[in-house]
PDB file of C-alpha atoms in Angstrom:
ATOM      1  CA  MET Q   1      22.227  -1.647 -11.195  1.00  0.00           C
ATOM      2  CA  LYS Q   2      22.193   2.692  -9.718  1.00  0.00           C
ATOM      3  CA  GLU Q   3      18.781   3.644 -10.454  1.00  0.00           C
ATOM      4  CA  THR Q   4      17.521   6.249 -13.243  1.00  0.00           C
ATOM      5  CA  SER Q   5      17.901   9.809 -11.608  1.00  0.00           C
ATOM      6  CA  LEU Q   6      15.088  11.411 -10.753  1.00  0.00           C
ATOM      7  CA  ARG Q   7      16.033  14.447 -13.424  1.00  0.00           C
ATOM      8  CA  ALA Q   8      16.328  12.528 -15.697  1.00  0.00           C
ATOM      9  CA  ILE Q   9      13.124  10.745 -16.102  1.00  0.00           C
ATOM     10  CA  LEU Q  10      11.087  13.724 -16.021  1.00  0.00           C
ATOM     11  CA  PRO Q  11      11.774  17.552 -14.266  1.00  0.00           C
ATOM     12  CA  ASP Q  12      11.586  18.321 -10.271  1.00  0.00           C
ATOM     13  CA  HIS Q  13       7.695  20.625 -10.479  1.00  0.00           C
ATOM     14  CA  GLU Q  14       5.827  17.428 -12.013  1.00  0.00           C
ATOM     15  CA  LEU Q  15       8.055  14.801  -9.466  1.00  0.00           C
ATOM     16  CA  VAL Q  16       6.443  17.409  -7.408  1.00  0.00           C
ATOM     17  CA  ARG Q  17       3.451  17.715  -8.116  1.00  0.00           C
ATOM     18  CA  MET Q  18       3.153  13.173  -8.106  1.00  0.00           C
ATOM     19  CA  TYR Q  19       3.864  13.454  -4.492  1.00  0.00           C
ATOM     20  CA  GLU Q  20       1.539  15.742  -3.366  1.00  0.00           C
ATOM     21  CA  GLN Q  21      -0.754  13.245  -5.543  1.00  0.00           C
ATOM     22  CA  MET Q  22      -0.167  10.428  -3.871  1.00  0.00           C
ATOM     23  CA  VAL Q  23      -0.168  12.261  -0.804  1.00  0.00           C
ATOM     24  CA  LEU Q  24      -3.867  13.670  -1.276  1.00  0.00           C
ATOM     25  CA  CYS Q  25      -5.239  10.335  -2.370  1.00  0.00           C
ATOM     26  CA  ARG Q  26      -3.922   8.939   0.697  1.00  0.00           C
ATOM     27  CA  GLU Q  27      -5.452  11.719   3.606  1.00  0.00           C
ATOM     28  CA  PHE Q  28      -7.981  11.696   1.142  1.00  0.00           C
ATOM     29  CA  GLU Q  29      -8.690   7.556   1.914  1.00  0.00           C
ATOM     30  CA  GLU Q  30      -8.126   7.744   5.590  1.00  0.00           C
ATOM     31  CA  SER Q  31     -10.759  10.231   5.328  1.00  0.00           C
ATOM     32  CA  CYS Q  32     -13.435   8.271   4.641  1.00  0.00           C
ATOM     33  CA  ALA Q  33     -12.680   5.491   6.207  1.00  0.00           C
ATOM     34  CA  GLU Q  34     -12.954   7.991   9.880  1.00  0.00           C
ATOM     35  CA  GLN Q  35     -16.659   9.441   7.929  1.00  0.00           C
ATOM     36  CA  TYR Q  36     -17.989   5.938   7.082  1.00  0.00           C
ATOM     37  CA  THR Q  37     -17.278   5.451  10.873  1.00  0.00           C
ATOM     38  CA  LYS Q  38     -19.259   7.962  12.016  1.00  0.00           C
ATOM     39  CA  GLY Q  39     -22.307   7.573   9.034  1.00  0.00           C
ATOM     40  CA  HIS Q  40     -21.568  10.332   7.075  1.00  0.00           C
ATOM     41  CA  ILE Q  41     -20.833   7.503   4.581  1.00  0.00           C
ATOM     42  CA  THR Q  42     -23.006   4.311   3.512  1.00  0.00           C
ATOM     43  CA  GLY Q  43     -23.378   1.165   1.131  1.00  0.00           C
ATOM     44  CA  PHE Q  44     -20.186  -0.238   1.029  1.00  0.00           C
ATOM     45  CA  LEU Q  45     -16.378   1.890   0.758  1.00  0.00           C
ATOM     46  CA  HIS Q  46     -13.483   0.233  -0.958  1.00  0.00           C
ATOM     47  CA  LEU Q  47     -10.025   1.917  -0.115  1.00  0.00           C
ATOM     48  CA  TYR Q  48      -7.254   2.492  -1.902  1.00  0.00           C
ATOM     49  CA  SER Q  49      -4.400   3.414   0.948  1.00  0.00           C
ATOM     50  CA  GLY Q  50      -0.935   1.442   0.029  1.00  0.00           C
ATOM     51  CA  GLN Q  51      -1.990   1.486  -4.046  1.00  0.00           C
ATOM     52  CA  GLU Q  52      -1.226   5.368  -4.751  1.00  0.00           C
ATOM     53  CA  ALA Q  53       1.832   4.396  -6.223  1.00  0.00           C
ATOM     54  CA  VAL Q  54      -0.484   2.719  -9.517  1.00  0.00           C
ATOM     55  CA  ALA Q  55      -2.724   5.662 -10.161  1.00  0.00           C
ATOM     56  CA  VAL Q  56      -0.573   8.618 -10.097  1.00  0.00           C
ATOM     57  CA  GLY Q  57       2.170   6.615 -12.278  1.00  0.00           C
ATOM     58  CA  SER Q  58      -0.053   5.625 -14.496  1.00  0.00           C
ATOM     59  CA  THR Q  59      -1.926   8.431 -15.254  1.00  0.00           C
ATOM     60  CA  HIS Q  60       1.238  11.069 -15.660  1.00  0.00           C
ATOM     61  CA  ALA Q  61       1.898   8.878 -18.010  1.00  0.00           C
ATOM     62  CA  LEU Q  62      -1.342   9.028 -19.920  1.00  0.00           C
ATOM     63  CA  HIS Q  63      -2.852  11.746 -22.116  1.00  0.00           C
ATOM     64  CA  LYS Q  64      -4.736  13.711 -20.742  1.00  0.00           C
ATOM     65  CA  ASP Q  65      -7.754  12.701 -23.369  1.00  0.00           C
ATOM     66  CA  ASP Q  66      -7.034   8.887 -23.060  1.00  0.00           C
ATOM     67  CA  TYR Q  67      -9.656   6.930 -21.921  1.00  0.00           C
ATOM     68  CA  ILE Q  68      -9.665   6.299 -18.069  1.00  0.00           C
ATOM     69  CA  LEU Q  69     -11.257   3.147 -16.490  1.00  0.00           C
ATOM     70  CA  SER Q  70     -11.445   1.542 -13.219  1.00  0.00           C
ATOM     71  CA  ALA Q  71     -13.778  -1.607 -10.562  1.00  0.00           C
ATOM     72  CA  TYR Q  72     -14.791  -0.176  -7.503  1.00  0.00           C
ATOM     73  CA  ARG Q  73     -11.838   0.987  -5.505  1.00  0.00           C
ATOM     74  CA  GLU Q  74     -11.586   3.705  -7.285  1.00  0.00           C
ATOM     75  CA  HIS Q  75     -11.319   7.149  -5.661  1.00  0.00           C
ATOM     76  CA  ALA Q  76      -8.123   8.233  -5.714  1.00  0.00           C
ATOM     77  CA  GLN Q  77      -8.109   7.533  -9.572  1.00  0.00           C
ATOM     78  CA  ALA Q  78     -10.955  10.346  -9.843  1.00  0.00           C
ATOM     79  CA  ILE Q  79      -8.867  12.592  -7.780  1.00  0.00           C
ATOM     80  CA  VAL Q  80      -5.562  12.298  -9.962  1.00  0.00           C
ATOM     81  CA  ARG Q  81      -7.402  12.484 -13.223  1.00  0.00           C
ATOM     82  CA  GLY Q  82      -8.380  15.385 -12.185  1.00  0.00           C
ATOM     83  CA  ALA Q  83     -11.981  15.935 -10.170  1.00  0.00           C
ATOM     84  CA  GLU Q  84     -12.495  17.939  -7.158  1.00  0.00           C
ATOM     85  CA  PRO Q  85     -11.911  16.561  -3.947  1.00  0.00           C
ATOM     86  CA  ARG Q  86     -14.833  18.299  -2.687  1.00  0.00           C
ATOM     87  CA  ARG Q  87     -16.910  16.962  -5.271  1.00  0.00           C
ATOM     88  CA  VAL Q  88     -15.445  12.949  -4.778  1.00  0.00           C
ATOM     89  CA  MET Q  89     -16.304  13.723  -0.974  1.00  0.00           C
ATOM     90  CA  ALA Q  90     -19.780  14.914  -1.502  1.00  0.00           C
ATOM     91  CA  GLU Q  91     -20.505  13.057  -3.429  1.00  0.00           C
ATOM     92  CA  LEU Q  92     -19.084  10.125  -1.682  1.00  0.00           C
ATOM     93  CA  PHE Q  93     -21.977  11.814   1.074  1.00  0.00           C
ATOM     94  CA  GLY Q  94     -24.635  11.575  -1.203  1.00  0.00           C
ATOM     95  CA  LYS Q  95     -25.035  14.870  -1.750  1.00  0.00           C
ATOM     96  CA  ALA Q  96     -26.459  17.003  -4.894  1.00  0.00           C
ATOM     97  CA  THR Q  97     -22.410  18.779  -5.407  1.00  0.00           C
ATOM     98  CA  GLY Q  98     -21.673  15.186  -5.522  1.00  0.00           C
ATOM     99  CA  ILE Q  99     -19.780  14.370  -8.834  1.00  0.00           C
ATOM    100  CA  CYS Q 100     -22.158  12.417 -10.060  1.00  0.00           C
ATOM    101  CA  LYS Q 101     -25.052  14.392  -8.067  1.00  0.00           C
ATOM    102  CA  GLY Q 102     -24.782  12.285  -5.762  1.00  0.00           C
ATOM    103  CA  LYS Q 103     -26.668   9.529  -7.570  1.00  0.00           C
ATOM    104  CA  GLY Q 104     -23.680   7.620  -8.025  1.00  0.00           C
ATOM    105  CA  GLY Q 105     -21.826   6.468  -4.232  1.00  0.00           C
ATOM    106  CA  SER Q 106     -18.607   5.782  -3.899  1.00  0.00           C
ATOM    107  CA  MET Q 107     -18.759   3.036  -6.141  1.00  0.00           C
ATOM    108  CA  HIS Q 108     -20.177   4.424  -9.034  1.00  0.00           C
ATOM    109  CA  LEU Q 109     -17.911   7.905 -10.430  1.00  0.00           C
ATOM    110  CA  PHE Q 110     -17.924   8.901 -13.303  1.00  0.00           C
ATOM    111  CA  ALA Q 111     -16.404  11.728 -15.813  1.00  0.00           C
ATOM    112  CA  PRO Q 112     -16.909  11.942 -18.934  1.00  0.00           C
ATOM    113  CA  GLU Q 113     -15.283  15.683 -19.021  1.00  0.00           C
ATOM    114  CA  LEU Q 114     -12.212  14.452 -17.815  1.00  0.00           C
ATOM    115  CA  ALA Q 115     -12.404  11.265 -20.259  1.00  0.00           C
ATOM    116  CA  PHE Q 116     -12.793   9.260 -16.624  1.00  0.00           C
ATOM    117  CA  MET Q 117     -14.850   6.647 -18.630  1.00  0.00           C
ATOM    118  CA  GLY Q 118     -16.683   4.999 -14.842  1.00  0.00           C
ATOM    119  CA  GLY Q 119     -16.482   2.973 -11.588  1.00  0.00           C
ATOM    120  CA  TYR Q 120     -18.040  -0.233 -11.768  1.00  0.00           C
ATOM    121  CA  ALA Q 121     -19.221  -2.265  -8.822  1.00  0.00           C
ATOM    122  CA  ILE Q 122     -20.126  -5.622 -11.427  1.00  0.00           C
ATOM    123  CA  VAL Q 123     -17.139  -7.268 -11.640  1.00  0.00           C
ATOM    124  CA  GLY Q 124     -15.635  -7.178 -14.771  1.00  0.00           C
ATOM    125  CA  GLY Q 125     -18.229  -4.753 -16.671  1.00  0.00           C
ATOM    126  CA  GLN Q 126     -15.844  -2.384 -17.386  1.00  0.00           C
ATOM    127  CA  PHE Q 127     -14.129  -4.414 -19.977  1.00  0.00           C
ATOM    128  CA  PRO Q 128     -16.042  -4.212 -22.836  1.00  0.00           C
ATOM    129  CA  ILE Q 129     -17.067  -0.204 -22.044  1.00  0.00           C
ATOM    130  CA  ALA Q 130     -13.224  -0.516 -22.228  1.00  0.00           C
ATOM    131  CA  VAL Q 131     -12.741  -1.822 -26.005  1.00  0.00           C
ATOM    132  CA  GLY Q 132     -16.395  -0.173 -27.219  1.00  0.00           C
ATOM    133  CA  LEU Q 133     -14.762   3.135 -26.272  1.00  0.00           C
ATOM    134  CA  ALA Q 134     -11.557   2.065 -28.096  1.00  0.00           C
ATOM    135  CA  PHE Q 135     -13.942   0.708 -31.292  1.00  0.00           C
ATOM    136  CA  ALA Q 136     -15.118   4.282 -31.397  1.00  0.00           C
ATOM    137  CA  SER Q 137     -11.489   5.639 -30.948  1.00  0.00           C
ATOM    138  CA  LYS Q 138      -9.729   3.479 -33.349  1.00  0.00           C
ATOM    139  CA  PHE Q 139     -13.116   4.728 -35.344  1.00  0.00           C
ATOM    140  CA  ARG Q 140     -12.390   8.122 -35.468  1.00  0.00           C
ATOM    141  CA  LYS Q 141      -9.170   8.552 -35.504  1.00  0.00           C
ATOM    142  CA  GLU Q 142      -8.539   9.840 -32.738  1.00  0.00           C
ATOM    143  CA  GLY Q 143      -5.145   9.080 -31.350  1.00  0.00           C
ATOM    144  CA  ARG Q 144      -6.696   7.999 -27.661  1.00  0.00           C
ATOM    145  CA  ILE Q 145      -7.043   5.346 -26.745  1.00  0.00           C
ATOM    146  CA  ALA Q 146      -8.620   3.412 -23.781  1.00  0.00           C
ATOM    147  CA  ALA Q 147      -6.655   2.252 -20.014  1.00  0.00           C
ATOM    148  CA  CYS Q 148      -8.448  -0.265 -18.489  1.00  0.00           C
ATOM    149  CA  PHE Q 149      -8.142  -1.121 -14.956  1.00  0.00           C
ATOM    150  CA  PHE Q 150      -8.848  -4.196 -12.678  1.00  0.00           C
ATOM    151  CA  GLY Q 151      -7.912  -6.021 -10.141  1.00  0.00           C
ATOM    152  CA  ASP Q 152      -6.408  -9.206  -9.571  1.00  0.00           C
ATOM    153  CA  GLY Q 153     -10.456 -10.893  -8.888  1.00  0.00           C
ATOM    154  CA  ALA Q 154     -11.343 -10.167 -12.238  1.00  0.00           C
ATOM    155  CA  VAL Q 155      -9.973 -11.744 -14.315  1.00  0.00           C
ATOM    156  CA  ASN Q 156     -11.718 -15.128 -13.853  1.00  0.00           C
ATOM    157  CA  GLN Q 157     -14.721 -13.097 -15.506  1.00  0.00           C
ATOM    158  CA  GLY Q 158     -15.928 -13.936 -18.692  1.00  0.00           C
ATOM    159  CA  THR Q 159     -15.766 -10.074 -19.720  1.00  0.00           C
ATOM    160  CA  PHE Q 160     -12.281 -10.791 -19.063  1.00  0.00           C
ATOM    161  CA  HIS Q 161     -10.990 -12.821 -21.542  1.00  0.00           C
ATOM    162  CA  GLU Q 162     -13.894 -12.130 -23.952  1.00  0.00           C
ATOM    163  CA  SER Q 163     -12.293  -8.344 -24.164  1.00  0.00           C
ATOM    164  CA  LEU Q 164      -9.371  -9.692 -24.497  1.00  0.00           C
ATOM    165  CA  ASN Q 165     -10.031 -11.790 -27.496  1.00  0.00           C
ATOM    166  CA  TRP Q 166     -11.806  -8.909 -28.948  1.00  0.00           C
ATOM    167  CA  ALA Q 167      -9.282  -5.864 -28.474  1.00  0.00           C
ATOM    168  CA  ARG Q 168      -6.737  -7.959 -30.624  1.00  0.00           C
ATOM    169  CA  LEU Q 169      -8.745  -9.855 -32.844  1.00  0.00           C
ATOM    170  CA  TRP Q 170      -9.691  -6.253 -33.629  1.00  0.00           C
ATOM    171  CA  GLU Q 171      -6.668  -4.873 -33.217  1.00  0.00           C
ATOM    172  CA  LEU Q 172      -8.053  -1.699 -30.712  1.00  0.00           C
ATOM    173  CA  PRO Q 173      -5.861   0.403 -28.701  1.00  0.00           C
ATOM    174  CA  VAL Q 174      -6.898  -0.913 -25.028  1.00  0.00           C
ATOM    175  CA  LEU Q 175      -3.991  -0.962 -22.551  1.00  0.00           C
ATOM    176  CA  PHE Q 176      -5.376  -2.898 -19.217  1.00  0.00           C
ATOM    177  CA  VAL Q 177      -4.132  -2.852 -15.974  1.00  0.00           C
ATOM    178  CA  CYS Q 178      -3.934  -5.073 -13.748  1.00  0.00           C
ATOM    179  CA  GLU Q 179      -4.190  -3.536 -10.209  1.00  0.00           C
ATOM    180  CA  ASN Q 180      -2.912  -6.920  -8.657  1.00  0.00           C
ATOM    181  CA  ASN Q 181      -3.088  -6.471  -4.583  1.00  0.00           C
ATOM    182  CA  ALA Q 182      -2.951 -10.949  -4.523  1.00  0.00           C
ATOM    183  CA  TYR Q 183      -6.896 -10.942  -3.022  1.00  0.00           C
ATOM    184  CA  GLY Q 184      -9.769 -10.860  -4.099  1.00  0.00           C
ATOM    185  CA  ILE Q 185     -12.274  -9.891  -1.259  1.00  0.00           C
ATOM    186  CA  GLY Q 186     -10.629 -12.417   0.826  1.00  0.00           C
ATOM    187  CA  THR Q 187      -9.173 -15.194  -1.490  1.00  0.00           C
ATOM    188  CA  SER Q 188      -5.756 -14.823  -2.155  1.00  0.00           C
ATOM    189  CA  VAL Q 189      -5.293 -14.877  -6.276  1.00  0.00           C
ATOM    190  CA  GLU Q 190      -3.341 -18.243  -5.922  1.00  0.00           C
ATOM    191  CA  ARG Q 191      -6.406 -20.196  -4.426  1.00  0.00           C
ATOM    192  CA  SER Q 192      -8.732 -18.158  -7.222  1.00  0.00           C
ATOM    193  CA  SER Q 193      -6.384 -18.390 -10.807  1.00  0.00           C
ATOM    194  CA  ALA Q 194      -4.809 -21.354 -11.826  1.00  0.00           C
ATOM    195  CA  LEU Q 195      -2.222 -19.145 -13.381  1.00  0.00           C
ATOM    196  CA  ALA Q 196      -1.124 -16.405 -10.070  1.00  0.00           C
ATOM    197  CA  ASP Q 197       1.132 -14.639 -12.840  1.00  0.00           C
ATOM    198  CA  ILE Q 198      -2.152 -12.688 -14.776  1.00  0.00           C
ATOM    199  CA  HIS Q 199       0.083 -10.981 -16.749  1.00  0.00           C
ATOM    200  CA  LYS Q 200       1.596 -15.071 -19.113  1.00  0.00           C
ATOM    201  CA  ARG Q 201      -2.507 -14.511 -19.346  1.00  0.00           C
ATOM    202  CA  THR Q 202      -2.179 -12.791 -22.090  1.00  0.00           C
ATOM    203  CA  CYS Q 203      -0.130 -15.292 -24.283  1.00  0.00           C
ATOM    204  CA  GLY Q 204      -3.807 -16.664 -25.572  1.00  0.00           C
ATOM    205  CA  TYR Q 205      -4.543 -14.253 -27.265  1.00  0.00           C
ATOM    206  CA  ASP Q 206      -1.296 -12.656 -28.796  1.00  0.00           C
ATOM    207  CA  ILE Q 207      -0.778  -9.809 -26.857  1.00  0.00           C
ATOM    208  CA  PRO Q 208       1.705  -8.321 -24.995  1.00  0.00           C
ATOM    209  CA  SER Q 209       2.262  -8.267 -21.786  1.00  0.00           C
ATOM    210  CA  VAL Q 210       4.402  -7.297 -18.343  1.00  0.00           C
ATOM    211  CA  ARG Q 211       4.953  -7.339 -14.687  1.00  0.00           C
ATOM    212  CA  VAL Q 212       6.131  -3.826 -12.888  1.00  0.00           C
ATOM    213  CA  ASP Q 213       6.265  -2.771  -9.033  1.00  0.00           C
ATOM    214  CA  GLY Q 214       3.311  -1.175  -8.421  1.00  0.00           C
ATOM    215  CA  MET Q 215       4.095   0.167  -5.382  1.00  0.00           C
ATOM    216  CA  ASP Q 216       7.698   2.281  -6.868  1.00  0.00           C
ATOM    217  CA  VAL Q 217       5.187   5.649  -9.335  1.00  0.00           C
ATOM    218  CA  MET Q 218       8.444   5.316 -11.603  1.00  0.00           C
ATOM    219  CA  ALA Q 219       8.297   2.049 -12.593  1.00  0.00           C
ATOM    220  CA  VAL Q 220       4.708   2.101 -13.190  1.00  0.00           C
ATOM    221  CA  HIS Q 221       4.840   5.173 -15.102  1.00  0.00           C
ATOM    222  CA  ALA Q 222       7.612   3.837 -17.273  1.00  0.00           C
ATOM    223  CA  ALA Q 223       5.640   0.799 -17.724  1.00  0.00           C
ATOM    224  CA  VAL Q 224       2.620   2.670 -18.518  1.00  0.00           C
ATOM    225  CA  LYS Q 225       4.611   5.186 -20.684  1.00  0.00           C
ATOM    226  CA  TRP Q 226       6.182   3.135 -22.530  1.00  0.00           C
ATOM    227  CA  GLY Q 227       2.881   0.609 -22.990  1.00  0.00           C
ATOM    228  CA  ALA Q 228       0.265   3.715 -24.029  1.00  0.00           C
ATOM    229  CA  GLU Q 229       2.627   4.677 -26.689  1.00  0.00           C
ATOM    230  CA  TRP Q 230       3.127   1.166 -28.220  1.00  0.00           C
ATOM    231  CA  VAL Q 231      -0.557   0.425 -27.577  1.00  0.00           C
ATOM    232  CA  ARG Q 232      -1.111   4.172 -29.303  1.00  0.00           C
ATOM    233  CA  GLU Q 233       1.796   3.738 -31.922  1.00  0.00           C
ATOM    234  CA  GLN Q 234       0.043  -0.627 -32.554  1.00  0.00           C
ATOM    235  CA  ASN Q 235      -3.303   0.437 -32.366  1.00  0.00           C
ATOM    236  CA  ARG Q 236      -3.427  -2.929 -30.569  1.00  0.00           C
ATOM    237  CA  PRO Q 237      -3.596  -4.341 -26.808  1.00  0.00           C
ATOM    238  CA  TYR Q 238      -1.122  -4.869 -24.074  1.00  0.00           C
ATOM    239  CA  LEU Q 239      -1.636  -5.603 -20.754  1.00  0.00           C
ATOM    240  CA  ILE Q 240       0.304  -3.599 -17.761  1.00  0.00           C
ATOM    241  CA  GLU Q 241       0.649  -6.759 -13.758  1.00  0.00           C
ATOM    242  CA  ALA Q 242       1.570  -4.151 -11.243  1.00  0.00           C
ATOM    243  CA  LEU Q 243       2.224  -6.145  -8.361  1.00  0.00           C
ATOM    244  CA  THR Q 244       1.361  -3.792  -5.124  1.00  0.00           C
ATOM    245  CA  TYR Q 245      -1.420  -4.130  -1.834  1.00  0.00           C
ATOM    246  CA  ARG Q 246      -4.423  -2.326  -0.274  1.00  0.00           C
ATOM    247  CA  PHE Q 247      -2.461  -1.683   3.179  1.00  0.00           C
ATOM    248  CA  ARG Q 248      -7.006  -1.866   4.159  1.00  0.00           C
ATOM    249  CA  GLY Q 249      -9.413  -4.918   3.866  1.00  0.00           C
ATOM    250  CA  HIS Q 250     -11.366  -5.682   1.448  1.00  0.00           C
ATOM    251  CA  SER Q 251     -14.218  -2.705   2.047  1.00  0.00           C
ATOM    252  CA  MET Q 252     -14.389  -0.759   5.612  1.00  0.00           C
ATOM    253  CA  ALA Q 253     -16.340  -3.974   6.128  1.00  0.00           C
ATOM    254  CA  ASP Q 254     -13.910  -5.847   5.874  1.00  0.00           C
ATOM    255  CA  PRO Q 255     -11.056  -7.069   8.773  1.00  0.00           C
ATOM    256  CA  GLY Q 256      -9.523  -8.403   6.973  1.00  0.00           C
ATOM    257  CA  LYS Q 257      -7.888 -11.434   9.593  1.00  0.00           C
ATOM    258  CA  TYR Q 258      -7.325 -13.606   6.307  1.00  0.00           C
ATOM    259  CA  ARG Q 259      -4.011 -11.244   5.634  1.00  0.00           C
ATOM    260  CA  SER Q 260      -1.457 -12.173   8.897  1.00  0.00           C
ATOM    261  CA  ALA Q 261       0.401  -9.045  10.689  1.00  0.00           C
ATOM    262  CA  ALA Q 262       3.755 -10.155   9.447  1.00  0.00           C
ATOM    263  CA  GLU Q 263       2.336  -9.988   5.755  1.00  0.00           C
ATOM    264  CA  VAL Q 264       0.846  -6.188   5.837  1.00  0.00           C
ATOM    265  CA  GLU Q 265       4.079  -5.506   7.885  1.00  0.00           C
ATOM    266  CA  LEU Q 266       5.718  -6.236   5.271  1.00  0.00           C
ATOM    267  CA  TRP Q 267       4.284  -4.851   3.049  1.00  0.00           C
ATOM    268  CA  LYS Q 268       3.231  -1.451   4.719  1.00  0.00           C
ATOM    269  CA  ALA Q 269       7.910  -1.000   5.031  1.00  0.00           C
ATOM    270  CA  ARG Q 270       7.082  -0.860   0.569  1.00  0.00           C
ATOM    271  CA  ASP Q 271       4.381   2.018   1.352  1.00  0.00           C
ATOM    272  CA  PRO Q 272       5.526   3.933  -2.055  1.00  0.00           C
ATOM    273  CA  LEU Q 273       4.842   6.959  -0.093  1.00  0.00           C
ATOM    274  CA  PRO Q 274       7.425   7.688   2.080  1.00  0.00           C
ATOM    275  CA  ALA Q 275      10.141   5.431  -0.800  1.00  0.00           C
ATOM    276  CA  PHE Q 276       8.767   8.222  -2.997  1.00  0.00           C
ATOM    277  CA  ALA Q 277       9.959  10.705  -1.000  1.00  0.00           C
ATOM    278  CA  ILE Q 278      14.185   8.838   0.649  1.00  0.00           C
ATOM    279  CA  ARG Q 279      14.180   9.497  -3.160  1.00  0.00           C
ATOM    280  CA  LEU Q 280      12.560  13.051  -3.275  1.00  0.00           C
ATOM    281  CA  ILE Q 281      15.248  14.705  -0.305  1.00  0.00           C
ATOM    282  CA  GLU Q 282      18.486  12.101  -1.693  1.00  0.00           C
ATOM    283  CA  GLU Q 283      18.307  13.802  -5.235  1.00  0.00           C
ATOM    284  CA  GLY Q 284      17.702  17.437  -4.311  1.00  0.00           C
ATOM    285  CA  ILE Q 285      14.289  17.691  -5.315  1.00  0.00           C
ATOM    286  CA  VAL Q 286      12.809  18.625  -2.065  1.00  0.00           C
ATOM    287  CA  THR Q 287      13.397  19.853   1.713  1.00  0.00           C
ATOM    288  CA  GLN Q 288      11.674  18.362   4.489  1.00  0.00           C
ATOM    289  CA  ALA Q 289      10.428  20.997   5.526  1.00  0.00           C
ATOM    290  CA  GLU Q 290       8.799  20.748   1.763  1.00  0.00           C
ATOM    291  CA  LEU Q 291       7.548  17.260   2.119  1.00  0.00           C
ATOM    292  CA  GLY Q 292       6.103  18.919   5.652  1.00  0.00           C
ATOM    293  CA  ALA Q 293       4.450  21.066   4.105  1.00  0.00           C
ATOM    294  CA  ILE Q 294       3.218  18.675   1.487  1.00  0.00           C
ATOM    295  CA  LYS Q 295       1.343  16.476   4.406  1.00  0.00           C
ATOM    296  CA  GLN Q 296      -0.269  19.390   5.679  1.00  0.00           C
ATOM    297  CA  GLU Q 297      -1.604  21.204   2.764  1.00  0.00           C
ATOM    298  CA  SER Q 298      -3.451  17.740   1.144  1.00  0.00           C
ATOM    299  CA  ILE Q 299      -4.522  17.788   5.496  1.00  0.00           C
ATOM    300  CA  ALA Q 300      -6.097  21.217   4.498  1.00  0.00           C
ATOM    301  CA  ILE Q 301      -8.121  20.359   1.078  1.00  0.00           C
ATOM    302  CA  VAL Q 302      -9.076  17.202   2.922  1.00  0.00           C
ATOM    303  CA  GLN Q 303     -10.652  19.052   5.685  1.00  0.00           C
ATOM    304  CA  GLU Q 304     -11.889  21.225   2.999  1.00  0.00           C
ATOM    305  CA  ALA Q 305     -13.676  18.672   0.898  1.00  0.00           C
ATOM    306  CA  VAL Q 306     -15.347  17.209   4.125  1.00  0.00           C
ATOM    307  CA  THR Q 307     -17.056  20.633   5.802  1.00  0.00           C
ATOM    308  CA  PHE Q 308     -18.341  21.416   1.593  1.00  0.00           C
ATOM    309  CA  ALA Q 309     -19.663  16.947   1.793  1.00  0.00           C
ATOM    310  CA  GLU Q 310     -20.811  18.310   5.323  1.00  0.00           C
ATOM    311  CA  GLU Q 311     -23.319  21.636   4.308  1.00  0.00           C
ATOM    312  CA  SER Q 312     -24.744  20.504   0.842  1.00  0.00           C
ATOM    313  CA  PRO Q 313     -28.264  20.025  -0.030  1.00  0.00           C
ATOM    314  CA  TRP Q 314     -29.701  16.321  -0.348  1.00  0.00           C
ATOM    315  CA  PRO Q 315     -30.586  16.588  -4.315  1.00  0.00           C
ATOM    316  CA  GLU Q 316     -34.674  17.061  -4.606  1.00  0.00           C
ATOM    317  CA  ASP Q 317     -37.321  14.108  -4.751  1.00  0.00           C
ATOM    318  CA  GLY Q 318     -37.342  15.234  -8.680  1.00  0.00           C
ATOM    319  CA  SER Q 319     -34.417  14.548  -8.808  1.00  0.00           C
ATOM    320  CA  VAL Q 320     -34.943  11.423  -9.041  1.00  0.00           C
ATOM    321  CA  TRP Q 321     -36.367  11.161 -12.375  1.00  0.00           C
ATOM    322  CA  GLU Q 322     -33.359  12.818 -13.884  1.00  0.00           C
ATOM    323  CA  ASP Q 323     -30.425  11.147 -15.405  1.00  0.00           C
ATOM    324  CA  ILE Q 324     -32.516   8.509 -16.724  1.00  0.00           C
ATOM    325  CA  TYR Q 325     -33.233   6.502 -19.621  1.00  0.00           C
ATOM    326  CA  ALA Q 326     -36.426   5.281 -20.009  1.00  0.00           C
TER     327      ALA Q 326
END
């Protein structure tokens, strides 16, 4: 079956913007890996390379004021939502100019002014928060939904099942988006889940669901666009399972020996960036030269972000007493 023309879905500038953001996210993550090896970023660092189509396709399909919540692999989602790359990089460096004043680090990015309601280091920690935000939205009649992103490794947590149950019972506007990259740390989804088809789990809660190709930015966009509007209109939850893949290990401390080289190469052949670039060129939306310029611009943005982070000050000692509840 012939693919729908890109121009029939979105205008040229939005299509190009989506490609720009995927490239920027890839360059940002690869630079983070370099800064980690240099000792500028410490602690845990979970990179998103390979999964860019999910963050970009989803965010472009949501409203600007819809809540977004994620797990700890969230740099790209924060940047696509509107966070400045320089401030995200500064946060990873632990600097005072970071998006969370250097107190959150890689796993706890948070920008309420962008309705980006956090990355959560606790596996499954975002589920009940998403349900609470959706409850508040419905109570206030705001018309905004909560888009909750999570990995396949989180679906065996009690919070997943409790949150699906309450979201359906209370008829709350939550869009659950599972980024199924096939592994929870080093354990494959087939070994950890009695039902590896994660989207089918919602039948026990009377929640509709769908599976989508998470390596295709337009497929993700279409699924989230439809799902988000259904959630908004029905005031009920919906789940999307996006099949994707992380090109690197679970974190920078993970050599990824549990995956075969053949498997990794098979998925890299489906890299969402060149796949989308080919479609843009074939439909005359961009030229090869323009794609090259986009890459160079992304590299420059990331280099400037690193310089900004390096030159930014460390938090003052007294700031340890700020932004706390007691």
